[in-house]
CSV table of C-alpha atoms in Angstrom, one decimal:
chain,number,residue,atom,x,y,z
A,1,UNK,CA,266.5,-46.5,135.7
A,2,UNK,CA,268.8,-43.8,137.3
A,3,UNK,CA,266.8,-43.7,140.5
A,4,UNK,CA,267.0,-47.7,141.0
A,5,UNK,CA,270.5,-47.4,139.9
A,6,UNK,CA,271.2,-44.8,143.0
A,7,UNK,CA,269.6,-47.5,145.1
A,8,UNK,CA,271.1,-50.6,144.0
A,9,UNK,CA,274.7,-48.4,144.6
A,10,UNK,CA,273.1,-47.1,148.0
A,11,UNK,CA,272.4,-50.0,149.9
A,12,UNK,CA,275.7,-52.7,148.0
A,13,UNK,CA,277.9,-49.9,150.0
A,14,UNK,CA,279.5,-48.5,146.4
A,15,UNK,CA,281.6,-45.0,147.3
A,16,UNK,CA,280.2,-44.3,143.8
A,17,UNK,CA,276.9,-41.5,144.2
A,18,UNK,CA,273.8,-41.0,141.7
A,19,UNK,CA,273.0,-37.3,140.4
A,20,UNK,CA,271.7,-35.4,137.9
A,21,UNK,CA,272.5,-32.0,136.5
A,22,UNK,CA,272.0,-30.1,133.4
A,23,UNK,CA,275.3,-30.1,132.0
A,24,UNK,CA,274.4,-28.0,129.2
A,25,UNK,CA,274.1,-25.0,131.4
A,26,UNK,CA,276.9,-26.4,134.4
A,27,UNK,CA,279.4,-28.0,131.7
A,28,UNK,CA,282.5,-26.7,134.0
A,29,UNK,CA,281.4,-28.9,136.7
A,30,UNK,CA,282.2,-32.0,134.8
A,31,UNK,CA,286.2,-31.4,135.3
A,32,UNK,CA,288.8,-33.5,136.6
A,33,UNK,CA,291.7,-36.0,135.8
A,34,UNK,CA,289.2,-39.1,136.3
A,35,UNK,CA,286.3,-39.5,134.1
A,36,UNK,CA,284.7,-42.0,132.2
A,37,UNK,CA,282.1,-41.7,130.1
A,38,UNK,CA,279.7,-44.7,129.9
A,39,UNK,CA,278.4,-45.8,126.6
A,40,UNK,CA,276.9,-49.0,127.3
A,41,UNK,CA,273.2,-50.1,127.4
A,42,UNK,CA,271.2,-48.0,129.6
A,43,UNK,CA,269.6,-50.6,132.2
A,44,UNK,CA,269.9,-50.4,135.8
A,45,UNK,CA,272.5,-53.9,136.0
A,46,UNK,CA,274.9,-51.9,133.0
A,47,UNK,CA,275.1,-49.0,134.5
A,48,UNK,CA,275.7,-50.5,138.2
A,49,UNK,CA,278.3,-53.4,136.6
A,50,UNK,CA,280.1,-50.0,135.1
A,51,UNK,CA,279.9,-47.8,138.6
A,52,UNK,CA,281.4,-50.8,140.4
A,53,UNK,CA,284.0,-51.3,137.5
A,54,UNK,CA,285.5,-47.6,137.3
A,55,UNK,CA,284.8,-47.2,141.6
A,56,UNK,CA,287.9,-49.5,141.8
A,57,UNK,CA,291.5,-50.2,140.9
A,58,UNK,CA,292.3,-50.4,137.0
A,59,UNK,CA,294.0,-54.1,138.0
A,60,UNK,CA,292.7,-56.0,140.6
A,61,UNK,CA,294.9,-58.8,141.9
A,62,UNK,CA,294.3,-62.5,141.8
A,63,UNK,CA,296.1,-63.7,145.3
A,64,UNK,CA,294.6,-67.6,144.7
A,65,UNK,CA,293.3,-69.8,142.4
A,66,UNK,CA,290.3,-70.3,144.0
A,67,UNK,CA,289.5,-66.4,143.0
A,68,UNK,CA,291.0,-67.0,139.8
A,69,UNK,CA,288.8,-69.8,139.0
A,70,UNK,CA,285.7,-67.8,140.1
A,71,UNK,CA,287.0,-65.0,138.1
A,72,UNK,CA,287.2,-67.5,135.1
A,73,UNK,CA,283.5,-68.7,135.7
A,74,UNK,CA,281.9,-64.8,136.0
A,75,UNK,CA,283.6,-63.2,132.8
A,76,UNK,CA,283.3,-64.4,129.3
A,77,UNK,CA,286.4,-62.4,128.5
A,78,UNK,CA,289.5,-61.8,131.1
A,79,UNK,CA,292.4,-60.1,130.8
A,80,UNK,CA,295.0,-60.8,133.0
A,81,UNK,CA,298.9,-59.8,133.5
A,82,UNK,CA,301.1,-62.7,135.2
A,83,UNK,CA,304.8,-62.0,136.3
A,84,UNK,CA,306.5,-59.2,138.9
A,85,UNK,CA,307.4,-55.4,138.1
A,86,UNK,CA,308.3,-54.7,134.4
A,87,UNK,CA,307.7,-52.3,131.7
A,88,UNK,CA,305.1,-55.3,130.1
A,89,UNK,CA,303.5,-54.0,133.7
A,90,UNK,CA,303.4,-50.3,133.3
A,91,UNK,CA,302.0,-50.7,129.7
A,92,UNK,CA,299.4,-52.8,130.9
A,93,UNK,CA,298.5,-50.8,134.1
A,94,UNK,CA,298.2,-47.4,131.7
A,95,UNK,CA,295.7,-49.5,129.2
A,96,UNK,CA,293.6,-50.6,132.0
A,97,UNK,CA,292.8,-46.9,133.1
A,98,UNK,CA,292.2,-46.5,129.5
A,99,UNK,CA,290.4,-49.5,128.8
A,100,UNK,CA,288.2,-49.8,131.7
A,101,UNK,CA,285.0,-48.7,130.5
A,102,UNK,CA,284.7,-51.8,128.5
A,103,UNK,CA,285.8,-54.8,130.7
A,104,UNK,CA,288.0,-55.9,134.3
A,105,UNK,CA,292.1,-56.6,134.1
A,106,UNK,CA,293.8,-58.7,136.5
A,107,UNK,CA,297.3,-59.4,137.8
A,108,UNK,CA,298.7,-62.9,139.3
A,109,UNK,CA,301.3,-64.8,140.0
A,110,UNK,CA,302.1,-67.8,137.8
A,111,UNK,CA,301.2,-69.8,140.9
A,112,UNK,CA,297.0,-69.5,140.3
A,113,UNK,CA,297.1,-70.8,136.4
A,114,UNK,CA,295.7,-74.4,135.9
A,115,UNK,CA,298.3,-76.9,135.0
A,116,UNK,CA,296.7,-77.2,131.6
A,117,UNK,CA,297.9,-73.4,131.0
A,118,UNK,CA,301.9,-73.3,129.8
A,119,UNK,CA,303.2,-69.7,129.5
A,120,UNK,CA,306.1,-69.0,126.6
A,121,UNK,CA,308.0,-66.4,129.1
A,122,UNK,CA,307.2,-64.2,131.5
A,123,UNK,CA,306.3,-61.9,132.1
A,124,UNK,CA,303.0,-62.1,130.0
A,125,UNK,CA,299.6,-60.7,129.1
A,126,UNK,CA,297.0,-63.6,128.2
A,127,UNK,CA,293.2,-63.4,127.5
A,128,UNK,CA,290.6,-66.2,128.8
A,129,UNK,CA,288.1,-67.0,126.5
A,130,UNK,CA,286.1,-69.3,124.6
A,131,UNK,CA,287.5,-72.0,126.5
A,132,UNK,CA,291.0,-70.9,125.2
A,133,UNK,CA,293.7,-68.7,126.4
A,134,UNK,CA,296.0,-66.2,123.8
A,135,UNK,CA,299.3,-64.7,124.6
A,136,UNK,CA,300.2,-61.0,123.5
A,137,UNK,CA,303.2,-60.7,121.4
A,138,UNK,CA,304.3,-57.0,120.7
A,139,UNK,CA,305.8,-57.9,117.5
A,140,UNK,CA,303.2,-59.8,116.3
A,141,UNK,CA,300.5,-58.0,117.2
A,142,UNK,CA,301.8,-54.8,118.0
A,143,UNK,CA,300.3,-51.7,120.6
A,144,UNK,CA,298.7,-53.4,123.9
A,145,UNK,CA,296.3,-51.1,123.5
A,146,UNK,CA,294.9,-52.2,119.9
A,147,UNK,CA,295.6,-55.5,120.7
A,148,UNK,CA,293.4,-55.7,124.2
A,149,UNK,CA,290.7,-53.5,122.3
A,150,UNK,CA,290.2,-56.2,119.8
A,151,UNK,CA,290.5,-59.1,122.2
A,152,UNK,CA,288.0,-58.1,124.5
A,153,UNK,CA,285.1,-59.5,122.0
A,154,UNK,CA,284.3,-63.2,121.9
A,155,UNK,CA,285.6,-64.8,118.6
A,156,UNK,CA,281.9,-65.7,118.1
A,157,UNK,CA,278.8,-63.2,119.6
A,158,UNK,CA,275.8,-62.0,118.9
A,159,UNK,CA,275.5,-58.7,117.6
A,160,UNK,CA,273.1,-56.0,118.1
A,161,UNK,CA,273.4,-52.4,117.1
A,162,UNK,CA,275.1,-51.3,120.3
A,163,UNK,CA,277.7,-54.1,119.8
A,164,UNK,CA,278.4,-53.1,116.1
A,165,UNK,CA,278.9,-49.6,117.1
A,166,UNK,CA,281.5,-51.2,120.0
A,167,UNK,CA,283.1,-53.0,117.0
A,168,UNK,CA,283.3,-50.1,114.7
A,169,UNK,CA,285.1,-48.2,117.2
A,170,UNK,CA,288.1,-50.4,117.5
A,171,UNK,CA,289.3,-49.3,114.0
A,172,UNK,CA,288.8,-50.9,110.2
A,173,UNK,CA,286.9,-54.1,111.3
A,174,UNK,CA,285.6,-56.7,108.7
A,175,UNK,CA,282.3,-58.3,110.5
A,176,UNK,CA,280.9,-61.6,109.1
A,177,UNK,CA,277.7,-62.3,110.4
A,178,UNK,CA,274.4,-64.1,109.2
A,179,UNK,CA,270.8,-63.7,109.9
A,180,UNK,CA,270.0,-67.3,110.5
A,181,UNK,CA,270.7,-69.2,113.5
A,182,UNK,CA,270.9,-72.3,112.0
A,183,UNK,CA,273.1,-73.8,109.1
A,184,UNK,CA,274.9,-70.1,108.4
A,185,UNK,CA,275.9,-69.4,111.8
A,186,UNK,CA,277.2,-73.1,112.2
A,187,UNK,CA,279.3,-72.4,109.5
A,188,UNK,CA,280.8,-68.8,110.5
A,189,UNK,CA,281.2,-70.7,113.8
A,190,UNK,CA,284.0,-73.1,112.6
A,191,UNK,CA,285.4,-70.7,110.7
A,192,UNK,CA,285.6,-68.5,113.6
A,193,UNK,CA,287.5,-71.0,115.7
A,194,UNK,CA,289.7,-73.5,113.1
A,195,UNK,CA,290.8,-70.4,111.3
A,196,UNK,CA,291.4,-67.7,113.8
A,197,UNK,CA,295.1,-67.7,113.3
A,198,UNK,CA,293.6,-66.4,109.7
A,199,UNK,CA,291.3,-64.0,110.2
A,200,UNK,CA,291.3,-62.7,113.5
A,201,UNK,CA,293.3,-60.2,113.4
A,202,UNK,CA,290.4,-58.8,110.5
A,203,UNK,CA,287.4,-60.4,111.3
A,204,UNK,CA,284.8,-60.5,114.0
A,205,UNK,CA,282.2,-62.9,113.7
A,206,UNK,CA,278.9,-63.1,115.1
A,207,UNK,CA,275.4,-63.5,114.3
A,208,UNK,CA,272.2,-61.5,114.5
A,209,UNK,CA,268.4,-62.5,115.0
A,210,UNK,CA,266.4,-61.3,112.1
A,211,UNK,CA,266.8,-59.0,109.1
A,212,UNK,CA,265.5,-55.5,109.8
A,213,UNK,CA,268.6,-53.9,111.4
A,214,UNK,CA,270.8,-55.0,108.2
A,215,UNK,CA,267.9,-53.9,105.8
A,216,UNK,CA,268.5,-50.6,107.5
A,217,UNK,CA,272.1,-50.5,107.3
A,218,UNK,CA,272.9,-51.2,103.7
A,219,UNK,CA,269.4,-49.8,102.5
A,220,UNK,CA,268.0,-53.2,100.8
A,221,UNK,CA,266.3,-55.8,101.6
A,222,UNK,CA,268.2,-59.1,102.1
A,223,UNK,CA,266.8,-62.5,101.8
A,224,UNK,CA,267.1,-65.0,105.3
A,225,UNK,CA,269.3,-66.3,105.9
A,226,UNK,CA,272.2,-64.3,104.3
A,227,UNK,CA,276.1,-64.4,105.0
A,228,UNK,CA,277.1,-60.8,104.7
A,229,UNK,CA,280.4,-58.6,105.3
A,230,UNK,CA,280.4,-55.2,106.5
A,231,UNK,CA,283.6,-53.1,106.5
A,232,UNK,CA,283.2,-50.6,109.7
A,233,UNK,CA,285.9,-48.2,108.3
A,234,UNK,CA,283.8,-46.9,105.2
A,235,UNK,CA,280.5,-48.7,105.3
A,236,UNK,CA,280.9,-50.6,102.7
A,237,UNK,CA,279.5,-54.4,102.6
A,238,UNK,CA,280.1,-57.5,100.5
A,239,UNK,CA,277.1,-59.9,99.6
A,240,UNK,CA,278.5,-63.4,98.1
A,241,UNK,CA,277.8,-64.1,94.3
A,242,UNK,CA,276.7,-67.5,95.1
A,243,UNK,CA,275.0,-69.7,98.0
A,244,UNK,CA,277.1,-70.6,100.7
A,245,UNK,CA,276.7,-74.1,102.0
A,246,UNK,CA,279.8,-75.3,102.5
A,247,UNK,CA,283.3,-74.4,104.7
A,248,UNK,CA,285.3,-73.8,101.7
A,249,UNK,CA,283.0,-71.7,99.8
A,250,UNK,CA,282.6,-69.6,102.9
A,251,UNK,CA,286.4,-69.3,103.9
A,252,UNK,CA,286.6,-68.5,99.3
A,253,UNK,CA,284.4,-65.1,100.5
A,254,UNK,CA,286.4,-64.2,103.0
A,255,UNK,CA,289.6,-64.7,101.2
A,256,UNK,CA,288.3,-62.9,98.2
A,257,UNK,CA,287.3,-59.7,100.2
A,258,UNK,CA,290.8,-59.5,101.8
A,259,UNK,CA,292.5,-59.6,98.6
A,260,UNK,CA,290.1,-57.3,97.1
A,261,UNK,CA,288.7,-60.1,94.4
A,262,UNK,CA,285.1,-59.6,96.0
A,263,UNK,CA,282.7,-56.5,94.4
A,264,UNK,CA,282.2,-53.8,97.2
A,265,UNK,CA,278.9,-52.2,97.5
A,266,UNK,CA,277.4,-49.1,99.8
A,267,UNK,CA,280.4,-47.2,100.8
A,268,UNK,CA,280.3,-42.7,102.7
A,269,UNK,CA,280.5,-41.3,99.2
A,270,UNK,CA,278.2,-38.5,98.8
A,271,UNK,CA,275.9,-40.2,97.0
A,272,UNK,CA,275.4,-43.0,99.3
A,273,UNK,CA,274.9,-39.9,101.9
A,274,UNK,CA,271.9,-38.4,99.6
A,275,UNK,CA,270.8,-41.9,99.7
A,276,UNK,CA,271.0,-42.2,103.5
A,277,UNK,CA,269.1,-38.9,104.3
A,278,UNK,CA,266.3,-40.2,101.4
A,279,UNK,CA,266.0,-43.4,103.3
A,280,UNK,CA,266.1,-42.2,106.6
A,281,UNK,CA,263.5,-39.9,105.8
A,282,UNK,CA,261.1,-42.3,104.1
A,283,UNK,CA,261.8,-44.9,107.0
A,284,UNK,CA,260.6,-42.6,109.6
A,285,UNK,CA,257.3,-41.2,107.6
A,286,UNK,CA,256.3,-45.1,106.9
A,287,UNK,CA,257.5,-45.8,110.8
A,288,UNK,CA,255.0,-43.2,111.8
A,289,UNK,CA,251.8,-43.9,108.7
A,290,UNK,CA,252.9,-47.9,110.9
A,291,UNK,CA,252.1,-46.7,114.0
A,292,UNK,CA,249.2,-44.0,114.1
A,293,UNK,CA,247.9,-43.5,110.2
A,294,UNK,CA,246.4,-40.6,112.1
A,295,UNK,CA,248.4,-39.4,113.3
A,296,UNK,CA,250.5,-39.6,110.6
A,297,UNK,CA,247.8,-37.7,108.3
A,298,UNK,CA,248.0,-35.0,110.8
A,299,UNK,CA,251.6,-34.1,111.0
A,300,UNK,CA,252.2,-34.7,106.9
A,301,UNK,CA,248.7,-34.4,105.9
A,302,UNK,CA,248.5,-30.5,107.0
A,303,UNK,CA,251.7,-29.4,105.9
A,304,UNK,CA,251.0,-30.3,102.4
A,305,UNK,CA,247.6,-28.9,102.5
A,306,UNK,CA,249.0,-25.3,103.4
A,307,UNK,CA,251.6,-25.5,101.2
A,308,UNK,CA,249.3,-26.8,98.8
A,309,UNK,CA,247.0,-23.3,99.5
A,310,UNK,CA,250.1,-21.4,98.8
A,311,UNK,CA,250.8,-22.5,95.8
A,312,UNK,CA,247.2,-22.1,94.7
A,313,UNK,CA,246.9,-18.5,95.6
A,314,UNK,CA,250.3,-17.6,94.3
A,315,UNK,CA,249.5,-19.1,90.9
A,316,UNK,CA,246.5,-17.7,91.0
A,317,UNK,CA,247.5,-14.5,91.4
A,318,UNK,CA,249.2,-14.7,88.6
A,319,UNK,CA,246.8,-15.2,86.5
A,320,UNK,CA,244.9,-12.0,87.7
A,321,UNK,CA,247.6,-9.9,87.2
A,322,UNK,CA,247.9,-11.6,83.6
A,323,UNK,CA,244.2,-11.3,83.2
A,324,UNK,CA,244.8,-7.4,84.0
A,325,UNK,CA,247.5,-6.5,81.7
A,326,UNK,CA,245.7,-7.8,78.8
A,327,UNK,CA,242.5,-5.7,79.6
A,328,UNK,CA,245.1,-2.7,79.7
A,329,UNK,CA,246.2,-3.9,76.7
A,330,UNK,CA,243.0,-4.3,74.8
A,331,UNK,CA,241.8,-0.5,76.2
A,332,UNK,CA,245.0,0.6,74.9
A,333,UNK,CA,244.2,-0.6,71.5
A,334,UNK,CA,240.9,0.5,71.0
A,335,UNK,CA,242.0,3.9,72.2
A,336,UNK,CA,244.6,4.3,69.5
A,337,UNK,CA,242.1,2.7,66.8
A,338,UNK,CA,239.0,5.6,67.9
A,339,UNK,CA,242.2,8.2,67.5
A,340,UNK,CA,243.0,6.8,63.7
A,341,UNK,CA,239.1,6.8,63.0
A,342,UNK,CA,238.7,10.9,64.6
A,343,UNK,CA,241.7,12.0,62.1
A,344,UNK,CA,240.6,11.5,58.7
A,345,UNK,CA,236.9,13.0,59.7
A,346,UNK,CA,238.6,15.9,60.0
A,347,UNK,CA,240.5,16.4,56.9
A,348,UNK,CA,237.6,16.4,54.7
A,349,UNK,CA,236.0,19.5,56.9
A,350,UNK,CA,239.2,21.5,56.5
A,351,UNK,CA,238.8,20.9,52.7
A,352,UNK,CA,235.2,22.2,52.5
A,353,UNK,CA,235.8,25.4,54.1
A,354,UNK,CA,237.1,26.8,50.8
A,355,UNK,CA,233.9,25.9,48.7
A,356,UNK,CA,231.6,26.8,51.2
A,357,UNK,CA,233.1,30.2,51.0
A,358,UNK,CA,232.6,30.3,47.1
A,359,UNK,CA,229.0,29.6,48.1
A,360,UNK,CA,228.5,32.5,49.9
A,361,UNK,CA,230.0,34.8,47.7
A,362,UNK,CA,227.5,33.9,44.7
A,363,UNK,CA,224.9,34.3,47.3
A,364,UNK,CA,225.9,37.6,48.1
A,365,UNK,CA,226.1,38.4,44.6
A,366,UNK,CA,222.2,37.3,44.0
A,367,UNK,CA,221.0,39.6,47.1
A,368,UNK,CA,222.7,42.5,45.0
A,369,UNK,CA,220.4,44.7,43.3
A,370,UNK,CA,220.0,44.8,39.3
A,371,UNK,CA,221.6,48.2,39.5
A,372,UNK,CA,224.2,47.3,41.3
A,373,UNK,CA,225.2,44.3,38.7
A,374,UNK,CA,224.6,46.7,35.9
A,375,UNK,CA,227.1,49.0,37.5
A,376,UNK,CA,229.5,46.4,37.8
């Protein structure tokens, strides 16, 4: 991708060049007062769309409104500043060298609007977009920063994981979406548009194809199509208690999860953490056992196995040395019962030596002779 990027840069005549480095060993090279870092998808007409976004001015003039209708035609969103030099003007040009990254701003003169567009003052910063056009108020809606970061979305879009982590960025976001493309979203639609004044300032709405990516994300299984509710502050998420078929039951479940009515599930506590790492764990041995079951067997099959022999061998010496002590033991015992047998053997020798002494005597007194005895 980076090599067709380089090309497609090369030969359009972008001043913006294609390298590579290892910035792990060269980080001191990336320096400097200009540099943005992309974080968008990684194919070759992103990447390019980004080069040729930062290569040029943060605002970029609208001098007609043939430009400014072919402007309106190419973006989905644009920002653009109307009116001469102001402070409005300096905010705005120091948000757009902030704010390029993600999308174009433009300056005009009231001169290139439609006639169907009617400014309150000037000057003014107004977004283009789903066929509408919304004015910036600083006391309404506060920083031009916030206010621009939330604005560059479309009221209704589809959303993928790289566009939920865009939206979680841009601070404590409450994103409605559904995983049907049919009734649900038809609904979340309408409510998008005829309540914006609402829930805008809160909500982003969207849909998204299928139900894998949400299973993931709140570690369950939800049924299609489902209306759900995901706060991107604290990961918490808000299932409805009932079926939603109508307007007014959905725009009830909004309501009740801004005043707080609604039960909150998920959440970054630690055990939701635990949980995370156990599920991320388990999702990544069945993704594996999905793809290549040998694979699979292989990488968890021989782990287990050796720790498996470990255990064996350490439990089994064990027992040996256990088997050991109690021979010792038993060869103890039987040593100290042959002692107890050897002692009383003894004692009745020692008690015999006096008679067999008497014994002797007589018999010496027999071998005597008759005269002898007489004499005595």
């Amino acid at each position: 991708v980076w090599y067709d990027v380089g090309a497609e840069l090369k030969s359009s005549g972008s001043p913006v060049r294609v390298g590579k480095m290892d910035g792990t060993a060269y980080s001191g090279e990336l320096k400097g007062d200009l540099a943005y870092n992309y974080k968008g998808p990684r194919t070759k007409d992103d990447i390019v769309e980004f080069a040729n976004r930062v290569a040029g001015p943060a605002v970029r003039a609208l001098p007609s409104k043939q430009m400014f209708d072919h402007m309106m035609k190419r973006h989905d969103v644009l920002f653009v500043y109307f009116g001469g030099e102001s402070p409005l003007k300096e905010k705005y040009i120091d948000m757009a060298a902030e704010l390029i990254v993600y999308t174009y701003f433009f300056s005009a003169s009231e001169d290139v609007l439609p006639e169907s567009v009617t400014l309150p003052e000037l000057p003014s910063v107004v977004v283009f977009k789903d066929g509408a056009y919304f004015t910036y108020d600083e006391y309404v809606d506060g920083g031009l920063s916030s206010w621009v970061n939330k604005e560059r979305f479309q009221s209704y879009l589809q959303i993928d994981g790289f566009t939920l982590y865009e939206l979680g960025e841009t601070g404590t976001v409450y994103i409605l979406y559904s995983t049907n493309l049919l009734t649900s979203t038809t609904l979340i639609q309408r409510v998008a548009k005829e309540y914006r004044e609402h829930f805008n300032r809160d909500f982003q709405f969207g849909h998204m194809d299928g139900n894998d990516y949400i299973n993931s994300l709140i570690m369950g299984e939800v049924s299609v199509p489902s209306i759900i509710i995901l706060n991107t502050s604290n990961e918490q998420y808000f299932l409805p208690s009932e079926p939603v078929e109508t307007l007014e039951q959905l725009v009830h479940f909004i309501n009740s999860v801004l005043d707080g009515s609604a039960q909150a599930q998920g959440g970054d506590g630690m055990f939701q953490r635990v949980k995370r790492v156990a599920f991320d764990a388990k999702s990544t041995i069945m993704s594996v056992f999905r793809s290549s079951p040998v694979l699979g067997c292989f990488l968890f099959g021989l782990p287990l196995g050796v720790i498996s022999l470990m255990c064996y061998g350490i439990c089994t010496a064990e027992s040996d040395d256990g088997q050991e002590d109690m021979e010792l033991m038993k060869r103890d015992d039987e040593e100290e019962e042959d002692d107890e047998e050897d002692e009383p053997r003894q004692a009745p020798g020692e008690l015999e030596g006096p008679e067999e002494d008497g014994e002797n005597e007589e018999e010496e007194e027999q071998e005597k002779n008759p005269d002898d005895k007489k004499a005595d």
